[in-house]
Amino acid sequence: MNDETVGIALVVASAVGFGTLGIFGVIAADAGLTIPTVLALRFGLASVVVWAVLWHRGTLRLPSGRILAIAFALGAGGYATQSALYFFGLEFMTAGMVAIVLYTYPAFVVCLTALLHPERVTPTLMGALGLSIGGVALVTGVALVTGVDPVGVDPRGVLVVLGAAFAYSLYIIVSQRALTTVDAETLTAFVLPAAATSFFVFGIGTGRFAMPVGATAWGSVLAIAILATVVPVLTFFAGIAKIGASRASLTSSSA
């Protein structure tokens, strides 16, 4: 298969994995886990898995200081912010509606790409973006206006998740630039522990971190760490490296 086909397949696999995040997040919340606890363990356990896989393959290596700094910014800044806002949004809206609103992030990615590299924004790309955002607007707009699903859609939740979408778009743009000098797996290996550290520090500092108790709590955390983090993050980074940030974002939102 050519790079385009492989890239699209990787991004679709990533979207499926990310799609489980809201479901397991609700289960974790029902089990009494706080957001800092879930996210600290999510990224901490994911880091262990990724490092173990790379160590087994013999591909674990320390990147340059510049890449380490970028990875720390991506993890502790972009990914941590996006994840925190995503889970906060679950307190206002259903998992399905949070996922739908989050998929406005391709619009932010394309806008940022237009500012940085206007030659990459083609009519076809804009048409695909219009269809993608149109679907999101239709679903959320009808629900808000008609009140068909007052529990699923909350204006506060929409604003929170739009913030998550913007943070994710910044994360994607910076990641694409970093992936020109480092492979996806190595970048992931240092993004994840940076995100974990930020939530461990925040959780312990605020007294909101507590280890899970019971099979349901641990099961939800493990599912979030592996199915909704390790697999989709690795496949999305790899997809960006093959088809670019804008196309990867649109493909993900359409999957």
mmCIF file of C-alpha atoms in Angstrom:
data_model
loop_
_atom_site.group_PDB
_atom_site.id
_atom_site.type_symbol
_atom_site.label_atom_id
_atom_site.label_comp_id
_atom_site.label_asym_id
_atom_site.label_seq_id
_atom_site.Cartn_x
_atom_site.Cartn_y
_atom_site.Cartn_z
ATOM 1 C CA MET A 1 0.000 0.000 0.000
ATOM 2 C CA ASN A 2 1.128 3.568 -0.635
ATOM 3 C CA ASP A 3 1.750 6.156 2.082
ATOM 4 C CA GLU A 4 -1.639 7.824 1.574
ATOM 5 C CA THR A 5 -3.612 4.616 2.065
ATOM 6 C CA VAL A 6 -1.537 3.601 5.074
ATOM 7 C CA GLY A 7 -1.850 7.092 6.567
ATOM 8 C CA ILE A 8 -5.639 7.118 6.224
ATOM 9 C CA ALA A 9 -5.901 3.623 7.747
ATOM 10 C CA LEU A 10 -3.754 4.683 10.706
ATOM 11 C CA VAL A 11 -5.851 7.785 11.360
ATOM 12 C CA VAL A 12 -9.111 5.823 11.141
ATOM 13 C CA ALA A 13 -7.746 3.315 13.671
ATOM 14 C CA SER A 14 -6.802 6.247 15.893
ATOM 15 C CA ALA A 15 -10.316 7.716 15.672
ATOM 16 C CA VAL A 16 -11.861 4.407 16.709
ATOM 17 C CA GLY A 17 -9.564 4.257 19.740
ATOM 18 C CA PHE A 18 -10.206 7.855 20.754
ATOM 19 C CA GLY A 19 -13.924 7.211 20.335
ATOM 20 C CA THR A 20 -13.881 4.910 23.361
ATOM 21 C CA LEU A 21 -12.468 7.628 25.644
ATOM 22 C CA GLY A 22 -15.791 9.225 26.547
ATOM 23 C CA ILE A 23 -17.416 5.885 27.351
ATOM 24 C CA PHE A 24 -14.635 4.750 29.668
ATOM 25 C CA GLY A 25 -14.408 8.265 31.105
ATOM 26 C CA VAL A 26 -18.043 8.124 32.210
ATOM 27 C CA ILE A 27 -17.459 4.689 33.761
ATOM 28 C CA ALA A 28 -14.436 6.050 35.634
ATOM 29 C CA ALA A 29 -16.444 9.021 36.923
ATOM 30 C CA ASP A 30 -19.255 6.702 38.067
ATOM 31 C CA ALA A 31 -16.609 4.700 39.941
ATOM 32 C CA GLY A 32 -15.734 7.846 41.888
ATOM 33 C CA LEU A 33 -12.426 8.712 40.203
ATOM 34 C CA THR A 34 -11.468 12.377 39.904
ATOM 35 C CA ILE A 35 -10.249 13.938 36.670
ATOM 36 C CA PRO A 36 -6.631 14.373 37.922
ATOM 37 C CA THR A 37 -6.582 10.731 39.049
ATOM 38 C CA VAL A 38 -7.894 9.395 35.750
ATOM 39 C CA LEU A 39 -5.559 11.509 33.620
ATOM 40 C CA ALA A 40 -2.449 10.991 35.760
ATOM 41 C CA LEU A 41 -2.926 7.226 35.614
ATOM 42 C CA ARG A 42 -3.992 7.367 31.963
ATOM 43 C CA PHE A 43 -0.761 8.947 30.828
ATOM 44 C CA GLY A 44 1.411 7.254 33.440
ATOM 45 C CA LEU A 45 0.307 3.725 32.512
ATOM 46 C CA ALA A 46 0.398 4.596 28.807
ATOM 47 C CA SER A 47 3.999 5.766 29.243
ATOM 48 C CA VAL A 48 4.974 2.440 30.814
ATOM 49 C CA VAL A 49 3.378 0.475 27.952
ATOM 50 C CA VAL A 50 4.972 2.589 25.205
ATOM 51 C CA TRP A 51 8.417 2.502 26.822
ATOM 52 C CA ALA A 52 8.152 -1.272 27.300
ATOM 53 C CA VAL A 53 7.200 -1.784 23.647
ATOM 54 C CA LEU A 54 10.022 0.410 22.363
ATOM 55 C CA TRP A 55 12.514 -1.203 24.741
ATOM 56 C CA HIS A 56 11.477 -4.653 23.510
ATOM 57 C CA ARG A 57 11.906 -3.538 19.898
ATOM 58 C CA GLY A 58 15.259 -1.947 20.638
ATOM 59 C CA THR A 59 14.055 1.409 19.305
ATOM 60 C CA LEU A 60 13.910 3.376 22.564
ATOM 61 C CA ARG A 61 16.318 6.298 22.335
ATOM 62 C CA LEU A 62 16.830 9.731 23.813
ATOM 63 C CA PRO A 63 16.089 12.537 21.312
ATOM 64 C CA SER A 64 17.825 15.900 21.170
ATOM 65 C CA GLY A 65 17.288 18.554 23.830
ATOM 66 C CA ARG A 66 15.121 20.539 21.430
ATOM 67 C CA ILE A 67 12.807 17.595 20.780
ATOM 68 C CA LEU A 68 12.636 16.854 24.509
ATOM 69 C CA ALA A 69 11.537 20.447 25.131
ATOM 70 C CA ILE A 70 8.894 20.203 22.388
ATOM 71 C CA ALA A 71 7.662 16.863 23.764
ATOM 72 C CA PHE A 72 7.372 18.347 27.257
ATOM 73 C CA ALA A 73 5.400 21.323 25.910
ATOM 74 C CA LEU A 74 3.136 19.010 23.896
ATOM 75 C CA GLY A 75 2.492 16.704 26.831
ATOM 76 C CA ALA A 76 2.323 19.047 29.817
ATOM 77 C CA GLY A 77 0.719 21.844 27.816
ATOM 78 C CA GLY A 78 -1.261 20.873 24.734
ATOM 79 C CA TYR A 79 -2.283 17.291 25.453
ATOM 80 C CA ALA A 80 -2.856 17.901 29.161
ATOM 81 C CA THR A 81 -5.064 20.920 28.459
ATOM 82 C CA GLN A 82 -7.061 19.106 25.801
ATOM 83 C CA SER A 83 -7.602 16.073 28.019
ATOM 84 C CA ALA A 84 -8.585 18.090 31.091
ATOM 85 C CA LEU A 85 -11.143 20.118 29.139
ATOM 86 C CA TYR A 86 -12.474 16.978 27.443
ATOM 87 C CA PHE A 87 -13.151 15.253 30.767
ATOM 88 C CA PHE A 88 -14.520 18.474 32.263
ATOM 89 C CA GLY A 89 -16.935 18.618 29.343
ATOM 90 C CA LEU A 90 -18.248 15.192 30.329
ATOM 91 C CA GLU A 91 -19.642 16.813 33.470
ATOM 92 C CA PHE A 92 -21.970 18.945 31.319
ATOM 93 C CA MET A 93 -22.791 16.734 28.328
ATOM 94 C CA THR A 94 -23.070 13.105 27.310
ATOM 95 C CA ALA A 95 -20.003 11.297 25.959
ATOM 96 C CA GLY A 96 -21.516 11.284 22.484
ATOM 97 C CA MET A 97 -22.092 15.033 22.392
ATOM 98 C CA VAL A 98 -18.628 15.754 23.798
ATOM 99 C CA ALA A 99 -17.113 13.668 21.005
ATOM 100 C CA ILE A 100 -19.195 15.453 18.368
ATOM 101 C CA VAL A 101 -18.204 18.946 19.551
ATOM 102 C CA LEU A 102 -14.545 17.920 19.860
ATOM 103 C CA TYR A 103 -14.590 17.113 16.161
ATOM 104 C CA THR A 104 -14.634 20.818 15.378
ATOM 105 C CA TYR A 105 -10.853 20.666 15.840
ATOM 106 C CA PRO A 106 -10.189 20.158 12.088
ATOM 107 C CA ALA A 107 -11.486 23.711 11.557
ATOM 108 C CA PHE A 108 -8.883 25.064 13.955
ATOM 109 C CA VAL A 109 -6.171 22.930 12.333
ATOM 110 C CA VAL A 110 -7.031 24.163 8.840
ATOM 111 C CA CYS A 111 -7.176 27.803 10.006
ATOM 112 C CA LEU A 112 -3.771 27.509 11.666
ATOM 113 C CA THR A 113 -2.392 25.754 8.583
ATOM 114 C CA ALA A 114 -3.761 28.562 6.391
ATOM 115 C CA LEU A 115 -1.879 31.100 8.508
ATOM 116 C CA LEU A 116 1.383 29.152 8.499
ATOM 117 C CA HIS A 117 1.259 27.398 5.114
ATOM 118 C CA PRO A 118 -1.537 28.847 2.943
ATOM 119 C CA GLU A 119 -0.395 26.849 -0.082
ATOM 120 C CA ARG A 120 -1.471 23.622 1.643
ATOM 121 C CA VAL A 121 -5.123 24.677 1.909
ATOM 122 C CA THR A 122 -6.815 23.405 -1.275
ATOM 123 C CA PRO A 123 -10.445 23.757 -2.433
ATOM 124 C CA THR A 124 -10.949 20.026 -1.861
ATOM 125 C CA LEU A 125 -9.696 20.362 1.697
ATOM 126 C CA MET A 126 -11.997 23.307 2.355
ATOM 127 C CA GLY A 127 -14.954 21.390 0.924
ATOM 128 C CA ALA A 128 -14.268 18.441 3.199
ATOM 129 C CA LEU A 129 -13.908 20.806 6.144
ATOM 130 C CA GLY A 130 -17.258 22.423 5.353
ATOM 131 C CA LEU A 131 -19.035 19.063 5.310
ATOM 132 C CA SER A 132 -17.358 18.001 8.547
ATOM 133 C CA ILE A 133 -18.151 21.172 10.489
ATOM 134 C CA GLY A 134 -21.606 21.380 8.946
ATOM 135 C CA GLY A 135 -22.491 18.016 10.436
ATOM 136 C CA VAL A 136 -21.287 19.063 13.888
ATOM 137 C CA ALA A 137 -23.203 22.359 13.693
ATOM 138 C CA LEU A 138 -26.373 20.614 12.534
ATOM 139 C CA VAL A 139 -26.401 18.120 15.391
ATOM 140 C CA THR A 140 -25.551 20.555 18.190
ATOM 141 C CA GLY A 141 -27.589 23.428 16.758
ATOM 142 C CA VAL A 142 -30.789 21.438 16.359
ATOM 143 C CA ALA A 143 -30.440 20.034 19.863
ATOM 144 C CA LEU A 144 -29.857 23.447 21.423
ATOM 145 C CA VAL A 145 -32.677 25.188 19.540
ATOM 146 C CA THR A 146 -35.348 22.499 19.811
ATOM 147 C CA GLY A 147 -34.378 21.160 23.205
ATOM 148 C CA VAL A 148 -34.668 17.632 21.858
ATOM 149 C CA ASP A 149 -31.723 16.547 23.977
ATOM 150 C CA PRO A 150 -31.389 19.062 26.848
ATOM 151 C CA VAL A 151 -29.317 16.621 28.890
ATOM 152 C CA GLY A 152 -26.905 15.843 26.065
ATOM 153 C CA VAL A 153 -26.180 19.450 25.053
ATOM 154 C CA ASP A 154 -25.212 22.199 27.482
ATOM 155 C CA PRO A 155 -23.874 25.583 26.242
ATOM 156 C CA ARG A 156 -21.249 25.552 28.999
ATOM 157 C CA GLY A 157 -20.143 22.117 27.914
ATOM 158 C CA VAL A 158 -19.958 23.223 24.282
ATOM 159 C CA LEU A 159 -17.630 26.112 25.208
ATOM 160 C CA VAL A 160 -15.441 23.854 27.347
ATOM 161 C CA VAL A 161 -15.082 21.233 24.623
ATOM 162 C CA LEU A 162 -14.439 23.895 21.968
ATOM 163 C CA GLY A 163 -11.511 24.914 24.174
ATOM 164 C CA ALA A 164 -10.368 21.291 24.114
ATOM 165 C CA ALA A 165 -10.672 21.257 20.318
ATOM 166 C CA PHE A 166 -8.525 24.391 20.003
ATOM 167 C CA ALA A 167 -5.880 22.977 22.369
ATOM 168 C CA TYR A 168 -5.842 19.756 20.353
ATOM 169 C CA SER A 169 -5.388 21.672 17.097
ATOM 170 C CA LEU A 170 -2.307 23.438 18.498
ATOM 171 C CA TYR A 171 -1.014 20.078 19.664
ATOM 172 C CA ILE A 172 -1.442 18.618 16.162
ATOM 173 C CA ILE A 173 0.254 21.517 14.370
ATOM 174 C CA VAL A 174 3.287 21.480 16.658
ATOM 175 C CA SER A 175 3.446 17.675 16.465
ATOM 176 C CA GLN A 176 3.553 17.758 12.676
ATOM 177 C CA ARG A 177 6.549 20.081 12.734
ATOM 178 C CA ALA A 178 8.320 17.924 15.319
ATOM 179 C CA LEU A 179 7.708 14.770 13.271
ATOM 180 C CA THR A 180 9.964 16.112 10.521
ATOM 181 C CA THR A 181 12.978 15.452 12.762
ATOM 182 C CA VAL A 182 11.842 12.591 15.032
ATOM 183 C CA ASP A 183 9.734 9.467 14.539
ATOM 184 C CA ALA A 184 6.213 9.206 15.961
ATOM 185 C CA GLU A 185 7.004 6.512 18.530
ATOM 186 C CA THR A 186 9.916 8.414 20.065
ATOM 187 C CA LEU A 187 7.894 11.617 20.296
ATOM 188 C CA THR A 188 5.009 9.736 21.902
ATOM 189 C CA ALA A 189 7.353 8.128 24.430
ATOM 190 C CA PHE A 190 8.202 11.563 25.845
ATOM 191 C CA VAL A 191 4.877 13.358 25.338
ATOM 192 C CA LEU A 192 2.999 10.866 27.535
ATOM 193 C CA PRO A 193 5.177 11.075 30.690
ATOM 194 C CA ALA A 194 5.165 14.874 30.438
ATOM 195 C CA ALA A 195 1.363 14.843 30.499
ATOM 196 C CA ALA A 196 1.346 12.295 33.338
ATOM 197 C CA THR A 197 3.712 14.409 35.437
ATOM 198 C CA SER A 198 1.540 17.510 35.085
ATOM 199 C CA PHE A 199 -1.552 15.677 36.364
ATOM 200 C CA PHE A 200 0.291 13.867 39.151
ATOM 201 C CA VAL A 201 1.659 17.185 40.414
ATOM 202 C CA PHE A 202 -1.714 18.909 40.094
ATOM 203 C CA GLY A 203 -3.628 16.035 41.670
ATOM 204 C CA ILE A 204 -1.323 15.644 44.648
ATOM 205 C CA GLY A 205 -1.004 19.409 45.116
ATOM 206 C CA THR A 206 -4.779 19.859 45.237
ATOM 207 C CA GLY A 207 -5.504 16.690 47.188
ATOM 208 C CA ARG A 208 -7.573 15.273 44.330
ATOM 209 C CA PHE A 209 -5.384 12.293 43.471
ATOM 210 C CA ALA A 210 -6.321 8.905 44.931
ATOM 211 C CA MET A 211 -5.555 5.401 43.691
ATOM 212 C CA PRO A 212 -8.532 3.510 42.230
ATOM 213 C CA VAL A 213 -10.304 0.917 44.348
ATOM 214 C CA GLY A 214 -12.161 -2.029 42.826
ATOM 215 C CA ALA A 215 -12.223 -3.874 39.522
ATOM 216 C CA THR A 216 -14.490 -1.361 37.753
ATOM 217 C CA ALA A 217 -12.292 1.606 38.617
ATOM 218 C CA TRP A 218 -9.084 -0.147 37.601
ATOM 219 C CA GLY A 219 -10.668 -1.625 34.485
ATOM 220 C CA SER A 220 -11.797 1.794 33.254
ATOM 221 C CA VAL A 221 -8.353 3.291 33.893
ATOM 222 C CA LEU A 222 -6.555 0.476 32.065
ATOM 223 C CA ALA A 223 -8.963 0.741 29.123
ATOM 224 C CA ILE A 224 -8.421 4.500 28.933
ATOM 225 C CA ALA A 225 -4.638 4.071 29.108
ATOM 226 C CA ILE A 226 -4.333 1.389 26.444
ATOM 227 C CA LEU A 227 -7.363 1.389 24.138
ATOM 228 C CA ALA A 228 -8.042 5.140 24.267
ATOM 229 C CA THR A 229 -4.463 6.419 24.566
ATOM 230 C CA VAL A 230 -1.560 4.179 23.528
ATOM 231 C CA VAL A 231 -3.148 2.791 20.366
ATOM 232 C CA PRO A 232 -4.768 6.015 19.053
ATOM 233 C CA VAL A 233 -1.843 8.311 19.908
ATOM 234 C CA LEU A 234 0.721 6.104 18.161
ATOM 235 C CA THR A 235 -1.464 5.569 15.093
ATOM 236 C CA PHE A 236 -2.445 9.249 14.824
ATOM 237 C CA PHE A 237 1.153 10.473 15.014
ATOM 238 C CA ALA A 238 2.140 7.902 12.405
ATOM 239 C CA GLY A 239 -0.761 8.997 10.207
ATOM 240 C CA ILE A 240 0.227 12.678 10.464
ATOM 241 C CA ALA A 241 3.733 11.782 9.326
ATOM 242 C CA LYS A 242 2.294 10.234 6.145
ATOM 243 C CA ILE A 243 -0.615 12.508 5.137
ATOM 244 C CA GLY A 244 -0.134 15.775 7.083
ATOM 245 C CA ALA A 245 -1.999 17.430 9.942
ATOM 246 C CA SER A 246 -4.936 18.887 7.990
ATOM 247 C CA ARG A 247 -5.824 15.694 6.125
ATOM 248 C CA ALA A 248 -5.290 13.581 9.235
ATOM 249 C CA SER A 249 -7.640 15.829 11.224
ATOM 250 C CA LEU A 250 -10.384 15.699 8.589
ATOM 251 C CA THR A 251 -10.017 11.952 8.130
ATOM 252 C CA SER A 252 -10.280 11.441 11.875
ATOM 253 C CA SER A 253 -13.420 13.563 12.175
ATOM 254 C CA SER A 254 -15.050 11.671 9.305
ATOM 255 C CA ALA A 255 -14.227 8.207 10.623
#
